[in-house]
Amino acid sequence: MLLTPPLSLYLHFPWCVSKCPYCDFNSHALRGPLDEERYVAALESDLQAQSAALAGRALVSIFLGGGTPSLFSPRVIARVLATARTCLAATPDLEVTMEANPGTIERGRFAEYLAAGVTRVSLGAQSFDDASLRALGRIHSSDETRRAAAELHAAGLTNFNLDLMYGLPGQTLQQALADMQAALALAPAHISHYQLTLEPGTVFAAQRPVLPDDELAAQMLEACMQCLEDAGFARYEVSAYAKPARRCRHNLNYWSFGDYLGAGAGAHGKLSLPESGCVVRTVHAREPRRYLAHCAAVTARRVPRADLPFEFMLNALRLVAGFERALFESRTGLAWEVVTGPLAQLASRGLVHNDGSQWRATPHGMRFLNDVLLHFLPETPKTTGGFALSTAV
């Protein structure tokens, strides 16, 4: 039976100072002054329209992503967070994460973001080698990341994440380890450590840089994982490592196939409707001008039941601990028998393991997770049935 899972809120801020050549997110380089008042007013209208159908549900987390949310002033961030709390109830320990670019933070602003309601920051460090940062198209320097981390500690925002890449153009194993040591020296509570990949439609996909080969990239990952373990960080997801009690609750809700409301240009959402037994995905117009003109218009589609096993596993098998059988049944509304065949095949190959009703990818399965997930793709053609709504369903 499909049950109502926890609810999160994702707020998208689509502008950056410049577009990085590896980035395939919905981000747009600023071409003039940032009209933050107009955009936040659109976010407020969006939230008010969608939340009407979610009365009685409380938020467990809010994530301000982008783009670069730290381009927006603490004053308007406070305003949109206040609107969110007015539209939807919030749990007492609500986690509010804001992504920040070290090159867009003015001195003293983190204390103001804390006062605005932000409880956690995700800082886009990516590397501590300035030549690598230039190759990645980043607008900040390694020293700016260090200053931003110092300001986070001074402001009392000690629960912060550092994004760190490996497998960068021309990067050696020693350089990857130096990046990790530099990140750990800043005493973050969480590190997201992920390999640079060449995504379709990006500058790097068209003008391919020379990247470390698969064997060297694997060595980088193993060596950096050992550094993280030695420093007291536990890996709890494919690319996420946290100090005790510092796992990101917002992302855990995603990976547990929880619900989330998406507001902002190009924002996606996922909502469970137990009364009709279906899961719905929502999306807004990607282009900021179109979103500003029609911020309350949401395109929604029912997820076909045949797609639900893949969509669930795409998230839950990323978690080191995996998932319980009961979670699969309550978050998809499907019988367990629909996945017993693929799971048995994967277990026979040493790619997944179960301990009673708990299932997880093995270390080998985690390394080849894309191949594991292919076993859950539906064999029949999809019928999505998209439809337009003026408010959320």
XYZ file of C-alpha atoms in Angstrom:
393
model
C 0.000 0.000 0.000
C 1.274 3.461 -0.939
C 1.777 5.578 2.173
C 2.540 9.280 2.608
C 6.317 9.747 3.070
C 8.176 12.706 4.602
C 8.023 15.973 2.630
C 10.920 18.246 1.654
C 11.031 21.503 -0.292
C 13.478 22.358 -3.060
C 13.832 26.023 -4.094
C 15.777 26.696 -7.290
C 17.774 29.882 -7.914
C 18.838 29.668 -11.569
C 21.537 32.313 -12.019
C 25.341 32.112 -11.771
C 28.037 34.682 -12.435
C 29.200 32.405 -15.267
C 28.422 28.916 -16.540
C 31.021 26.251 -15.711
C 32.022 24.090 -18.708
C 31.170 20.810 -16.917
C 27.782 21.911 -15.552
C 24.558 20.408 -16.902
C 22.313 21.865 -14.193
C 19.631 24.411 -14.994
C 21.864 27.448 -14.465
C 22.107 30.644 -16.489
C 24.875 33.243 -16.574
C 23.730 36.666 -15.388
C 23.531 39.157 -18.264
C 22.655 42.178 -16.167
C 21.615 43.181 -12.630
C 19.911 40.471 -10.589
C 16.219 41.299 -10.073
C 15.950 39.347 -6.844
C 12.690 40.998 -5.773
C 10.849 39.818 -8.876
C 12.195 36.289 -8.676
C 11.412 35.856 -4.972
C 7.889 37.184 -5.564
C 7.489 34.458 -8.217
C 8.779 31.823 -5.793
C 6.246 32.981 -3.212
C 3.369 32.741 -5.703
C 4.609 29.327 -6.766
C 4.738 28.085 -3.167
C 1.303 29.429 -2.344
C -0.241 27.757 -5.406
C 1.340 24.345 -4.870
C 1.014 24.126 -1.086
C -2.787 24.396 -1.204
C -2.995 20.690 -2.066
C -0.586 19.688 0.725
C -2.392 20.939 3.805
C -1.488 18.999 6.928
C 1.922 17.851 5.693
C 5.007 19.140 7.492
C 8.375 19.894 5.920
C 11.400 17.995 7.220
C 13.908 19.971 5.138
C 14.387 22.829 2.695
C 17.175 23.014 0.127
C 18.091 26.227 -1.704
C 19.952 25.120 -4.823
C 21.023 26.477 -8.139
C 22.563 28.156 -9.894
C 24.005 30.199 -7.064
C 21.549 31.011 -4.254
C 24.259 33.028 -2.488
C 23.851 35.695 -5.199
C 20.590 36.542 -3.403
C 20.688 38.754 -0.317
C 19.978 37.400 3.183
C 16.938 39.693 3.290
C 15.131 38.010 0.391
C 16.256 34.541 1.524
C 14.612 35.276 4.883
C 11.477 36.387 3.047
C 11.076 33.246 0.961
C 11.808 30.982 3.946
C 9.155 32.812 5.966
C 6.689 32.258 3.121
C 7.532 28.555 3.045
C 6.861 28.281 6.777
C 3.560 30.119 6.319
C 2.437 27.857 3.474
C 3.526 24.579 5.059
C 4.089 23.438 8.608
C 7.661 22.589 9.588
C 9.173 20.071 11.955
C 10.870 21.655 15.008
C 14.332 20.603 13.798
C 13.831 21.726 10.198
C 17.056 21.479 8.179
C 17.565 24.418 5.782
C 20.512 24.033 3.412
C 21.774 26.746 1.086
C 24.317 26.187 -1.681
C 27.008 28.860 -1.815
C 29.858 29.716 -4.146
C 32.991 30.956 -2.337
C 33.350 33.645 -5.014
C 29.937 35.222 -4.352
C 29.967 35.615 -0.563
C 30.611 39.013 0.951
C 32.273 39.203 4.341
C 29.783 38.805 7.198
C 26.975 37.395 5.078
C 26.948 33.907 6.577
C 25.882 35.304 9.961
C 23.025 37.060 8.165
C 21.995 33.883 6.326
C 21.932 32.081 9.690
C 19.650 34.802 11.045
C 17.474 34.417 7.926
C 16.826 30.764 8.790
C 19.603 28.856 7.027
C 20.948 26.040 9.253
C 23.356 24.312 6.869
C 25.551 25.441 3.942
C 26.929 23.483 0.988
C 30.059 25.206 -0.278
C 31.187 24.525 -3.854
C 34.940 24.147 -3.326
C 35.538 21.539 -6.117
C 39.347 21.771 -5.785
C 42.086 23.554 -3.826
C 44.434 23.734 -6.801
C 44.023 27.110 -8.473
C 45.066 25.809 -11.891
C 42.386 23.123 -11.643
C 39.805 25.705 -10.590
C 40.614 27.764 -13.667
C 40.330 24.680 -15.879
C 36.904 24.004 -14.349
C 35.758 27.555 -15.063
C 35.301 28.367 -11.381
C 35.266 32.058 -10.428
C 36.808 31.562 -6.969
C 40.281 30.763 -5.691
C 41.335 28.228 -3.073
C 42.006 31.069 -0.626
C 38.439 32.307 -1.047
C 37.184 28.840 -0.084
C 39.366 28.930 3.030
C 38.050 32.376 3.952
C 34.444 31.235 3.395
C 34.967 28.197 5.653
C 36.490 30.407 8.345
C 33.458 32.707 8.152
C 31.107 29.732 8.439
C 32.813 28.666 11.671
C 32.816 32.237 12.983
C 29.095 32.576 12.217
C 28.243 29.344 14.020
C 27.298 27.510 10.809
C 29.596 24.603 11.565
C 27.249 22.122 9.868
C 28.550 22.714 6.370
C 29.385 20.551 3.377
C 32.275 20.899 0.945
C 31.769 19.736 -2.643
C 35.015 18.235 -3.910
C 35.739 16.723 -7.335
C 38.345 14.195 -8.399
C 39.386 12.917 -11.815
C 40.053 16.485 -12.982
C 41.885 17.365 -16.221
C 45.540 16.356 -15.818
C 45.079 15.524 -12.124
C 47.523 13.121 -10.437
C 46.850 10.856 -7.473
C 48.995 13.125 -5.295
C 46.982 16.177 -6.330
C 43.679 14.435 -5.563
C 44.982 13.533 -2.100
C 46.247 17.089 -1.560
C 42.761 18.399 -2.389
C 41.222 16.042 0.161
C 43.706 17.011 2.868
C 43.048 20.699 2.184
C 39.306 20.108 2.483
C 39.649 18.190 5.761
C 41.814 20.981 7.189
C 38.768 23.285 7.048
C 36.828 21.047 9.482
C 33.619 20.567 7.507
C 30.847 18.342 8.889
C 30.185 16.738 5.507
C 32.051 16.173 2.241
C 30.519 15.329 -1.132
C 33.283 13.670 -3.143
C 32.454 12.900 -6.742
C 34.178 12.204 -10.022
C 34.108 14.757 -12.828
C 31.989 13.350 -15.649
C 31.432 14.716 -19.147
C 27.706 15.379 -19.417
C 25.933 15.763 -22.790
C 25.269 19.355 -23.800
C 28.119 20.852 -21.786
C 31.195 22.652 -23.078
C 33.398 19.817 -21.828
C 31.352 17.284 -23.818
C 32.022 19.252 -27.018
C 35.637 20.125 -26.180
C 36.761 17.061 -24.258
C 39.603 17.649 -21.777
C 42.107 14.882 -21.065
C 40.932 13.152 -17.889
C 42.601 10.470 -15.738
C 41.864 6.942 -16.957
C 39.491 4.622 -15.083
C 42.277 2.872 -13.160
C 43.778 6.116 -11.899
C 40.349 7.511 -11.017
C 39.629 4.356 -8.996
C 42.937 4.797 -7.158
C 41.998 8.405 -6.363
C 38.652 7.307 -4.965
C 40.123 4.546 -2.791
C 42.909 6.758 -1.410
C 40.553 9.639 -0.651
C 38.012 7.314 0.967
C 40.738 6.118 3.313
C 41.592 9.738 4.207
C 37.948 10.414 4.982
C 37.633 7.291 7.107
C 40.798 8.174 9.025
C 39.352 11.649 9.691
C 36.134 10.234 11.183
C 33.851 10.567 8.174
C 31.461 7.704 7.375
C 30.369 7.029 3.818
C 26.577 6.773 3.748
C 25.875 7.298 0.029
C 27.799 6.822 -3.209
C 29.500 10.221 -2.954
C 28.495 11.494 0.524
C 30.568 11.298 3.714
C 29.573 12.746 7.069
C 30.697 13.199 10.628
C 28.416 11.551 13.226
C 24.857 12.983 13.161
C 25.734 15.264 10.215
C 24.210 13.366 7.301
C 22.156 15.592 4.992
C 18.511 14.968 5.889
C 17.258 16.564 2.691
C 19.236 14.263 0.439
C 18.408 11.264 2.635
C 14.747 11.982 1.940
C 15.465 11.938 -1.818
C 17.413 8.688 -1.579
C 14.688 7.082 0.538
C 12.166 7.927 -2.209
C 10.480 10.526 -0.052
C 8.363 13.374 -1.394
C 9.560 16.838 -2.305
C 7.889 19.963 -3.580
C 9.888 21.811 -6.239
C 9.564 25.577 -6.739
C 11.562 27.805 -9.078
C 12.703 27.776 -12.691
C 13.173 24.188 -13.850
C 12.504 22.796 -10.363
C 11.335 19.197 -10.156
C 9.048 17.661 -7.565
C 7.802 14.206 -6.597
C 4.560 13.658 -4.688
C 2.779 10.514 -3.488
C -1.005 10.399 -3.713
C -2.173 7.491 -1.510
C -5.852 8.146 -2.231
C -5.289 7.382 -5.929
C -2.363 5.020 -5.392
C -0.015 6.883 -7.715
C 3.239 8.820 -7.655
C 3.405 12.094 -9.566
C 6.426 14.007 -10.834
C 6.218 17.755 -11.447
C 8.418 20.227 -13.301
C 8.466 23.968 -14.022
C 9.642 25.771 -17.153
C 13.466 25.788 -17.224
C 14.032 29.215 -18.771
C 13.825 31.946 -16.074
C 11.831 34.359 -18.244
C 9.188 31.717 -18.949
C 9.054 30.790 -15.278
C 8.636 34.420 -14.215
C 5.750 34.789 -16.647
C 3.993 31.571 -15.552
C 5.370 30.697 -12.127
C 2.208 28.904 -10.967
C 2.083 26.605 -14.008
C 3.310 23.110 -13.194
C 3.576 20.244 -15.645
C 2.840 16.956 -13.925
C 2.846 13.320 -14.970
C 1.934 10.110 -13.238
C 4.875 7.759 -12.948
C 3.879 4.470 -14.655
C 3.778 1.602 -12.169
C 6.254 -0.308 -14.346
C 8.789 2.515 -13.825
C 8.521 2.654 -10.037
C 10.961 -0.192 -9.239
C 13.694 1.517 -11.269
C 12.948 4.962 -9.838
C 13.001 3.604 -6.275
C 16.229 1.625 -6.758
C 17.869 4.561 -8.565
C 17.708 6.343 -5.223
C 17.695 3.714 -2.479
C 20.608 1.621 -3.770
C 22.827 4.711 -3.619
C 22.674 4.425 0.170
C 25.416 2.346 1.751
C 22.861 0.884 4.178
C 20.376 0.197 1.385
C 16.689 -0.147 2.210
C 14.111 -2.252 3.998
C 11.545 -4.299 2.097
C 8.772 -2.386 3.908
C 10.156 0.909 2.606
C 9.937 -0.300 -0.995
C 6.337 -1.417 -0.508
C 5.184 1.767 1.265
C 6.963 4.234 -1.057
C 5.911 2.555 -4.345
C 2.628 0.855 -3.426
C 3.901 -2.273 -5.217
C 4.124 -5.879 -4.085
C 7.596 -7.035 -3.108
C 7.401 -9.838 -5.663
C 7.941 -7.432 -8.562
C 11.624 -7.040 -7.588
C 12.494 -10.440 -6.123
C 13.643 -11.790 -9.498
C 16.128 -8.997 -10.310
C 17.390 -8.916 -6.719
C 18.012 -12.673 -6.751
C 19.976 -12.380 -10.008
C 22.083 -9.534 -8.635
C 22.691 -11.378 -5.362
C 23.944 -14.438 -7.269
C 26.550 -12.207 -8.940
C 27.678 -10.610 -5.675
C 26.272 -7.176 -6.582
C 23.631 -6.910 -3.845
C 23.337 -8.461 -0.405
C 20.480 -8.912 2.005
C 20.423 -9.260 5.758
C 16.906 -10.362 6.542
C 14.622 -7.734 5.001
C 17.439 -5.194 4.505
C 18.910 -4.978 0.989
C 21.978 -3.039 -0.124
C 24.539 -2.890 -2.905
C 27.814 -4.637 -2.098
C 31.047 -2.622 -2.475
C 31.426 -4.236 -5.911
C 27.814 -3.404 -6.759
C 28.306 0.188 -5.585
C 31.233 0.532 -7.966
C 29.092 -0.690 -10.882
C 25.796 0.774 -9.726
C 24.630 1.794 -13.210
C 24.841 -1.824 -14.329
C 22.918 -2.911 -11.231
C 20.124 -0.435 -11.910
C 19.628 -1.685 -15.468
C 18.039 -4.826 -13.994
C 15.072 -2.765 -12.809
C 14.248 -1.002 -16.071
C 10.786 -1.907 -17.401
C 10.739 -4.177 -20.429
C 7.632 -2.632 -21.969
C 7.436 0.834 -23.607
C 6.594 3.686 -21.279
C 3.271 5.532 -21.330
C 3.827 8.732 -19.401
C 0.644 10.704 -20.125
C 1.862 14.214 -19.349
C -0.646 16.933 -18.538
C -0.506 20.589 -17.543
C -1.779 21.976 -14.259
C -2.140 25.507 -12.977
C -1.431 24.309 -9.435
C 0.108 21.229 -7.888
C -1.831 17.968 -7.876
